[in-house]
mmCIF file of C-alpha atoms and ligand atoms in Angstrom:
data_model
loop_
_atom_site.group_PDB
_atom_site.id
_atom_site.type_symbol
_atom_site.label_atom_id
_atom_site.label_comp_id
_atom_site.label_asym_id
_atom_site.label_seq_id
_atom_site.Cartn_x
_atom_site.Cartn_y
_atom_site.Cartn_z
ATOM 1 C CA MET A 1 -100.604 91.735 -36.074
ATOM 2 C CA LEU A 2 -99.319 90.950 -39.588
ATOM 3 C CA THR A 3 -98.970 87.394 -38.307
ATOM 4 C CA HIS A 4 -98.739 85.813 -41.738
ATOM 5 C CA GLU A 5 -96.189 88.372 -42.971
ATOM 6 C CA ARG A 6 -94.114 87.894 -39.817
ATOM 7 C CA ASP A 7 -93.963 84.127 -40.302
ATOM 8 C CA PHE A 8 -93.109 84.662 -43.954
ATOM 9 C CA ALA A 9 -90.255 87.105 -43.125
ATOM 10 C CA ARG A 10 -88.871 84.835 -40.395
ATOM 11 C CA THR A 11 -88.810 81.819 -42.727
ATOM 12 C CA LEU A 12 -87.112 83.817 -45.465
ATOM 13 C CA ALA A 13 -84.505 85.118 -42.983
ATOM 14 C CA ARG A 14 -83.587 81.591 -41.914
ATOM 15 C CA GLN A 15 -83.389 80.424 -45.544
ATOM 16 C CA ALA A 16 -81.135 83.407 -46.319
ATOM 17 C CA GLY A 17 -78.973 82.577 -43.307
ATOM 18 C CA ALA A 18 -78.465 79.025 -44.583
ATOM 19 C CA ILE A 19 -77.218 80.419 -47.917
ATOM 20 C CA MET A 20 -74.879 82.844 -46.111
ATOM 21 C CA LEU A 21 -73.357 80.050 -44.015
ATOM 22 C CA GLU A 22 -72.931 77.833 -47.066
ATOM 23 C CA HIS A 23 -70.831 80.507 -48.847
ATOM 24 C CA PHE A 24 -69.097 82.163 -45.866
ATOM 25 C CA ARG A 25 -65.307 81.850 -45.951
ATOM 26 C CA THR A 26 -62.247 84.085 -46.184
ATOM 27 C CA GLY A 27 -61.762 85.184 -49.782
ATOM 28 C CA VAL A 28 -65.140 83.982 -51.128
ATOM 29 C CA ALA A 29 -65.385 84.745 -54.872
ATOM 30 C CA HIS A 30 -66.920 88.101 -55.722
ATOM 31 C CA ARG A 31 -67.149 90.581 -58.549
ATOM 32 C CA SER A 32 -67.288 94.341 -58.518
ATOM 33 C CA LYS A 33 -70.574 96.104 -59.375
ATOM 34 C CA GLY A 34 -70.803 99.366 -61.337
ATOM 35 C CA ASP A 35 -70.431 101.431 -58.144
ATOM 36 C CA GLY A 36 -67.278 99.489 -57.164
ATOM 37 C CA SER A 37 -68.964 97.548 -54.340
ATOM 38 C CA PRO A 38 -68.583 93.747 -54.271
ATOM 39 C CA VAL A 39 -71.327 91.180 -54.856
ATOM 40 C CA THR A 40 -71.140 87.419 -54.301
ATOM 41 C CA ALA A 41 -73.204 84.460 -55.492
ATOM 42 C CA ALA A 42 -74.783 84.415 -52.026
ATOM 43 C CA ASP A 43 -76.085 88.012 -52.354
ATOM 44 C CA GLU A 44 -77.644 87.120 -55.713
ATOM 45 C CA ALA A 45 -79.106 83.775 -54.599
ATOM 46 C CA ILE A 46 -80.758 85.347 -51.538
ATOM 47 C CA ASN A 47 -82.152 88.264 -53.563
ATOM 48 C CA GLN A 48 -83.593 85.830 -56.121
ATOM 49 C CA LEU A 49 -85.149 83.649 -53.411
ATOM 50 C CA MET A 50 -86.694 86.738 -51.793
ATOM 51 C CA LEU A 51 -88.098 88.041 -55.115
ATOM 52 C CA GLU A 52 -89.640 84.691 -56.030
ATOM 53 C CA SER A 53 -91.041 84.175 -52.518
ATOM 54 C CA VAL A 54 -92.707 87.606 -52.361
ATOM 55 C CA ASN A 55 -94.081 87.335 -55.896
ATOM 56 C CA ARG A 56 -95.564 83.919 -55.113
ATOM 57 C CA THR A 57 -96.948 84.692 -51.632
ATOM 58 C CA TYR A 58 -97.887 88.386 -51.958
ATOM 59 C CA PRO A 59 -98.352 88.997 -55.701
ATOM 60 C CA GLY A 60 -99.932 92.422 -55.063
ATOM 61 C CA ASP A 61 -96.807 93.723 -53.270
ATOM 62 C CA GLY A 62 -93.697 95.298 -54.815
ATOM 63 C CA VAL A 63 -90.057 94.510 -54.041
ATOM 64 C CA ILE A 64 -86.983 96.722 -53.708
ATOM 65 C CA GLY A 65 -83.922 94.486 -53.368
ATOM 66 C CA GLU A 66 -80.284 95.559 -53.630
ATOM 67 C CA GLU A 67 -79.620 92.921 -56.310
ATOM 68 C CA GLY A 68 -83.000 93.103 -58.101
ATOM 69 C CA SER A 69 -86.490 94.512 -57.699
ATOM 70 C CA SER A 70 -90.011 94.075 -59.037
ATOM 71 C CA PRO A 71 -92.411 96.985 -59.467
ATOM 72 C CA ALA A 72 -94.960 97.961 -56.846
ATOM 73 C CA THR A 73 -98.441 96.889 -57.854
ATOM 74 C CA SER A 74 -101.890 97.213 -56.363
ATOM 75 C CA SER A 75 -101.364 97.013 -52.603
ATOM 76 C CA GLY A 76 -99.184 100.080 -51.825
ATOM 77 C CA ARG A 77 -96.892 97.709 -49.903
ATOM 78 C CA ILE A 78 -93.210 97.121 -50.746
ATOM 79 C CA TRP A 79 -90.813 94.506 -49.362
ATOM 80 C CA VAL A 80 -87.398 96.161 -49.003
ATOM 81 C CA CYS A 81 -84.451 93.785 -48.748
ATOM 82 C CA ASP A 82 -80.684 93.866 -48.410
ATOM 83 C CA PRO A 83 -79.761 90.211 -49.001
ATOM 84 C CA ILE A 84 -76.420 90.655 -47.227
ATOM 85 C CA ASP A 85 -75.566 93.942 -45.560
ATOM 86 C CA GLY A 86 -71.817 93.913 -45.005
ATOM 87 C CA THR A 87 -70.693 92.181 -48.181
ATOM 88 C CA ILE A 88 -67.127 93.496 -47.689
ATOM 89 C CA PRO A 89 -66.755 91.815 -44.272
ATOM 90 C CA PHE A 90 -68.545 88.759 -45.751
ATOM 91 C CA THR A 91 -65.857 88.442 -48.463
ATOM 92 C CA PHE A 92 -63.133 88.725 -45.796
ATOM 93 C CA GLY A 93 -64.691 85.964 -43.686
ATOM 94 C CA ILE A 94 -65.640 88.495 -40.978
ATOM 95 C CA PRO A 95 -69.088 87.731 -39.522
ATOM 96 C CA THR A 96 -70.309 91.330 -39.172
ATOM 97 C CA ASN A 97 -72.962 91.002 -41.865
ATOM 98 C CA MET A 98 -76.696 90.361 -41.836
ATOM 99 C CA PHE A 99 -79.803 89.650 -43.889
ATOM 100 C CA SER A 100 -82.338 92.485 -43.736
ATOM 101 C CA LEU A 101 -86.005 92.595 -44.795
ATOM 102 C CA ALA A 102 -88.736 95.161 -44.163
ATOM 103 C CA LEU A 103 -92.353 95.484 -45.162
ATOM 104 C CA VAL A 104 -93.013 99.133 -46.027
ATOM 105 C CA ASP A 105 -96.598 100.402 -46.201
ATOM 106 C CA ASP A 106 -97.145 103.862 -47.709
ATOM 107 C CA GLY A 107 -93.508 104.807 -47.065
ATOM 108 C CA LEU A 108 -93.345 103.570 -43.467
ATOM 109 C CA PRO A 109 -91.662 100.310 -42.358
ATOM 110 C CA VAL A 110 -94.292 98.333 -40.412
ATOM 111 C CA LEU A 111 -92.397 95.047 -40.064
ATOM 112 C CA GLY A 112 -88.687 94.264 -39.985
ATOM 113 C CA VAL A 113 -86.522 91.180 -39.689
ATOM 114 C CA LEU A 114 -82.721 90.967 -39.445
ATOM 115 C CA TYR A 115 -80.783 87.738 -39.247
ATOM 116 C CA ASP A 116 -77.236 87.044 -38.083
ATOM 117 C CA PRO A 117 -76.691 83.373 -38.975
ATOM 118 C CA TYR A 118 -73.275 83.188 -37.280
ATOM 119 C CA LEU A 119 -74.713 83.817 -33.796
ATOM 120 C CA ASP A 120 -78.185 82.572 -34.803
ATOM 121 C CA ARG A 121 -79.760 85.887 -33.767
ATOM 122 C CA LEU A 122 -83.129 86.659 -35.391
ATOM 123 C CA TYR A 123 -84.211 90.243 -34.746
ATOM 124 C CA GLU A 124 -87.808 91.174 -35.437
ATOM 125 C CA ALA A 125 -90.229 94.009 -34.831
ATOM 126 C CA ALA A 126 -93.667 95.066 -35.946
ATOM 127 C CA GLN A 127 -95.010 98.573 -35.497
ATOM 128 C CA GLY A 128 -96.481 99.007 -32.005
ATOM 129 C CA GLU A 129 -95.489 95.513 -30.865
ATOM 130 C CA GLY A 130 -91.913 95.884 -29.576
ATOM 131 C CA ALA A 131 -88.670 94.361 -30.815
ATOM 132 C CA SER A 132 -87.075 91.034 -29.970
ATOM 133 C CA VAL A 133 -84.119 88.756 -30.627
ATOM 134 C CA ASN A 134 -85.029 85.068 -30.794
ATOM 135 C CA GLY A 135 -88.324 85.951 -29.083
ATOM 136 C CA GLN A 136 -86.720 87.841 -26.149
ATOM 137 C CA PRO A 137 -87.596 91.559 -25.900
ATOM 138 C CA ILE A 138 -84.714 93.968 -26.550
ATOM 139 C CA SER A 139 -84.247 97.621 -25.680
ATOM 140 C CA VAL A 140 -81.813 100.436 -26.334
ATOM 141 C CA SER A 141 -79.421 101.877 -23.740
ATOM 142 C CA ASP A 142 -79.898 105.154 -21.898
ATOM 143 C CA ALA A 143 -76.316 106.356 -22.490
ATOM 144 C CA PRO A 144 -75.682 109.974 -23.491
ATOM 145 C CA LEU A 145 -73.625 110.835 -26.582
ATOM 146 C CA SER A 146 -70.747 112.082 -24.465
ATOM 147 C CA GLY A 147 -68.109 109.317 -24.341
ATOM 148 C CA ALA A 148 -70.433 107.021 -26.310
ATOM 149 C CA PHE A 149 -69.566 104.066 -28.508
ATOM 150 C CA ILE A 150 -70.751 105.149 -31.954
ATOM 151 C CA ALA A 151 -70.494 103.403 -35.355
ATOM 152 C CA LEU A 152 -69.284 105.496 -38.312
ATOM 153 C CA HIS A 153 -68.159 104.797 -41.870
ATOM 154 C CA GLY A 154 -64.482 103.847 -42.121
ATOM 155 C CA ALA A 155 -64.031 104.975 -45.760
ATOM 156 C CA GLN A 156 -64.908 107.983 -47.892
ATOM 157 C CA PHE A 157 -68.216 107.470 -49.758
ATOM 158 C CA GLY A 158 -71.820 108.636 -49.725
ATOM 159 C CA LEU A 159 -73.179 112.026 -48.678
ATOM 160 C CA LEU A 160 -70.675 112.810 -45.912
ATOM 161 C CA ASP A 161 -66.995 113.604 -45.507
ATOM 162 C CA ASN A 162 -66.548 110.524 -43.323
ATOM 163 C CA ALA A 163 -62.945 111.344 -42.406
ATOM 164 C CA ALA A 164 -64.087 114.691 -41.006
ATOM 165 C CA VAL A 165 -67.015 113.120 -39.101
ATOM 166 C CA MET A 166 -64.749 110.478 -37.569
ATOM 167 C CA SER A 167 -62.033 112.940 -36.625
ATOM 168 C CA ASP A 168 -64.587 115.254 -35.029
ATOM 169 C CA ALA A 169 -66.206 112.389 -33.095
ATOM 170 C CA ILE A 170 -62.870 111.192 -31.705
ATOM 171 C CA THR A 171 -61.843 114.747 -30.824
ATOM 172 C CA GLN A 172 -65.119 115.143 -28.895
ATOM 173 C CA GLY A 173 -64.429 111.991 -26.839
ATOM 174 C CA MET A 174 -66.649 109.467 -28.635
ATOM 175 C CA ARG A 175 -65.329 105.951 -29.199
ATOM 176 C CA VAL A 176 -65.706 104.880 -32.810
ATOM 177 C CA LEU A 177 -66.454 101.492 -34.379
ATOM 178 C CA ALA A 178 -66.534 100.793 -38.138
ATOM 179 C CA LEU A 179 -67.763 97.216 -38.616
ATOM 180 C CA GLY A 180 -68.633 97.402 -42.335
ATOM 181 C CA SER A 181 -72.393 96.857 -42.015
ATOM 182 C CA ILE A 182 -74.820 99.591 -41.023
ATOM 183 C CA VAL A 183 -77.465 96.931 -40.353
ATOM 184 C CA TYR A 184 -75.169 95.016 -37.982
ATOM 185 C CA GLU A 185 -74.191 98.252 -36.235
ATOM 186 C CA SER A 186 -77.808 99.418 -35.933
ATOM 187 C CA ALA A 187 -78.789 96.071 -34.422
ATOM 188 C CA LEU A 188 -76.212 96.799 -31.697
ATOM 189 C CA VAL A 189 -78.073 100.058 -30.987
ATOM 190 C CA ALA A 190 -81.366 98.126 -30.730
ATOM 191 C CA THR A 191 -79.904 95.754 -28.118
ATOM 192 C CA GLY A 192 -78.299 98.573 -26.117
ATOM 193 C CA GLN A 193 -74.732 97.417 -26.870
ATOM 194 C CA ILE A 194 -73.743 100.736 -28.517
ATOM 195 C CA THR A 195 -75.318 104.193 -28.436
ATOM 196 C CA ALA A 196 -75.637 105.363 -32.038
ATOM 197 C CA CYS A 197 -74.676 105.052 -35.714
ATOM 198 C CA VAL A 198 -74.404 107.511 -38.583
ATOM 199 C CA PHE A 199 -75.278 106.330 -42.110
ATOM 200 C CA GLY A 200 -74.217 108.501 -45.055
ATOM 201 C CA GLY A 201 -75.657 106.403 -47.892
ATOM 202 C CA GLN A 202 -78.911 106.767 -49.817
ATOM 203 C CA SER A 203 -80.023 103.148 -50.306
ATOM 204 C CA VAL A 204 -83.327 102.417 -48.621
ATOM 205 C CA TRP A 205 -82.498 98.698 -48.170
ATOM 206 C CA ASP A 206 -79.798 99.710 -45.655
ATOM 207 C CA LEU A 207 -82.298 101.388 -43.338
ATOM 208 C CA ALA A 208 -85.896 100.193 -43.793
ATOM 209 C CA ALA A 209 -85.804 97.212 -41.404
ATOM 210 C CA VAL A 210 -83.449 99.080 -39.050
ATOM 211 C CA LYS A 211 -86.048 101.858 -38.743
ATOM 212 C CA VAL A 212 -88.774 99.664 -37.245
ATOM 213 C CA ILE A 213 -86.460 97.431 -35.198
ATOM 214 C CA VAL A 214 -84.520 100.269 -33.521
ATOM 215 C CA GLU A 215 -87.664 102.329 -32.896
ATOM 216 C CA GLU A 216 -89.611 99.390 -31.458
ATOM 217 C CA ALA A 217 -86.603 98.819 -29.142
ATOM 218 C CA GLY A 218 -87.070 102.404 -27.898
ATOM 219 C CA GLY A 219 -84.586 104.218 -30.177
ATOM 220 C CA VAL A 220 -84.961 106.713 -33.022
ATOM 221 C CA VAL A 221 -84.061 106.611 -36.721
ATOM 222 C CA THR A 222 -84.173 109.833 -38.756
ATOM 223 C CA ASP A 223 -82.460 111.273 -41.812
ATOM 224 C CA LEU A 224 -79.051 112.963 -41.417
ATOM 225 C CA HIS A 225 -80.755 116.220 -40.402
ATOM 226 C CA GLY A 226 -82.697 114.557 -37.598
ATOM 227 C CA GLU A 227 -85.947 114.705 -39.612
ATOM 228 C CA PRO A 228 -88.430 111.946 -40.546
ATOM 229 C CA GLN A 229 -88.248 110.513 -44.079
ATOM 230 C CA ARG A 230 -89.992 107.954 -46.298
ATOM 231 C CA TYR A 231 -88.638 104.436 -46.846
ATOM 232 C CA ASP A 232 -89.934 103.633 -50.337
ATOM 233 C CA GLY A 233 -87.183 105.347 -52.369
ATOM 234 C CA SER A 234 -83.772 106.958 -51.853
ATOM 235 C CA VAL A 235 -83.037 108.136 -48.321
ATOM 236 C CA THR A 236 -80.995 111.105 -47.076
ATOM 237 C CA GLY A 237 -78.734 108.944 -44.933
ATOM 238 C CA GLY A 238 -79.631 108.125 -41.360
ATOM 239 C CA LEU A 239 -79.040 108.918 -37.710
ATOM 240 C CA ILE A 240 -79.723 105.827 -35.614
ATOM 241 C CA SER A 241 -79.678 106.206 -31.854
ATOM 242 C CA ASN A 242 -80.939 105.109 -28.468
ATOM 243 C CA ARG A 243 -83.234 108.216 -28.372
ATOM 244 C CA MET A 244 -81.430 109.667 -25.318
ATOM 245 C CA ALA A 245 -78.486 110.706 -27.552
ATOM 246 C CA HIS A 246 -80.478 111.763 -30.621
ATOM 247 C CA THR A 247 -80.679 115.530 -30.128
ATOM 248 C CA ALA A 248 -76.969 115.694 -29.280
ATOM 249 C CA LEU A 249 -76.180 113.503 -32.312
ATOM 250 C CA ALA A 250 -78.184 115.754 -34.674
ATOM 251 C CA ASP A 251 -76.417 118.796 -33.174
ATOM 252 C CA PHE A 252 -73.022 117.103 -33.595
ATOM 253 C CA MET A 253 -73.836 116.372 -37.259
ATOM 254 C CA ARG A 254 -75.164 119.848 -38.063
ATOM 255 C CA THR A 255 -71.920 121.226 -39.507
ATOM 256 C CA HIS A 256 -71.290 117.991 -41.451
ATOM 257 C CA VAL A 257 -74.691 118.077 -43.205
ATOM 258 C CA ALA A 258 -74.846 121.842 -43.758
ATOM 259 C CA GLY A 259 -74.243 121.519 -47.500
ATOM 260 C CA LEU A 260 -76.840 118.787 -48.085
ATOM 261 C CA GLY A 261 -79.910 120.993 -48.313
ATOM 262 C CA ALA A 262 -83.068 120.871 -46.240
ATOM 263 C CA GLY A 263 -84.055 117.686 -44.450
HETATM 264 C C1 IPD B 301 -72.869 98.626 -47.159
HETATM 265 C C2 IPD B 301 -72.664 98.498 -45.661
HETATM 266 C C3 IPD B 301 -71.692 99.526 -45.177
HETATM 267 C C4 IPD B 301 -72.165 100.911 -45.513
HETATM 268 C C5 IPD B 301 -72.474 101.037 -46.987
HETATM 269 C C6 IPD B 301 -73.414 99.960 -47.476
HETATM 270 P P1 IPD B 301 -73.484 96.371 -48.554
HETATM 271 O O1 IPD B 301 -73.820 97.706 -47.651
HETATM 272 O O2 IPD B 301 -73.846 98.702 -44.949
HETATM 273 O O3 IPD B 301 -71.584 99.511 -43.771
HETATM 274 O O4 IPD B 301 -71.143 101.768 -45.152
HETATM 275 O O5 IPD B 301 -73.178 102.236 -47.152
HETATM 276 O O6 IPD B 301 -73.603 100.101 -48.858
HETATM 277 O O7 IPD B 301 -72.904 96.873 -49.832
HETATM 278 O O8 IPD B 301 -72.534 95.569 -47.775
HETATM 279 O O9 IPD B 301 -74.844 95.810 -48.705
HETATM 280 CA CA1 CA B 302 -76.206 97.361 -47.625
HETATM 281 CA CA1 CA B 303 -75.924 94.199 -49.683
#
């Protein structure tokens, strides 16, 4: 269901994609935010468009956007948006970046849309209704973790010692990708192209849409401990997998998350 919200999210995704394409080039102008991460005029324009659109169409709903939010109001629903996930690749003219939008109801993502404007791939899922790309159903792989292609962070930041996780994964025979966008990488899990991803950040806009899209494609998304979590505030990272590999992935991560406290 959520037919109206789905149409709304789809339209917004395509509008965001048009803005991304308009700005996308090697060396696009950007400035550094307080946390050192880059932001471009495209990130800000998409966030603004999303805020105005939600406030106009669903005035009872709240918004959490990476570049600006508006408080939750009467409905208990929050739209969670990363206007561009993968801003670093975006500024290098590398097309591994995506628009991401989720509708979260009482802490649970019930609708998600991702858009890759470079390949014109619109991913969508609603709880209980399956996941698709451009209307075609998608599903995860059934590969085990052993020898798997797995996406990890390629720099030190967030909750994990990423160098240690990567070294351990390679030593154990996994093949590692670091594409600079957890949303892009998670979409590859949803389509069965790779087996799993590990996310060490705490920003809910990186995971909310991924949660419903990967799970509706047959996969699993948990916190770094392998436990469920809410998607209406900070998250304790994420393990994103094809389900088959999830227990092995949580076991593999156990030593790396030991100092983080209970899940
Ligand atoms: C970043 C990307 C990156 C991940 C960082 C995110 P941004 O998002 O998803 O892959 O490693 O945790 O912050 O800044 O490009 O939206
Ligand atoms: Ca992001
Ligand atoms: Ca972003």
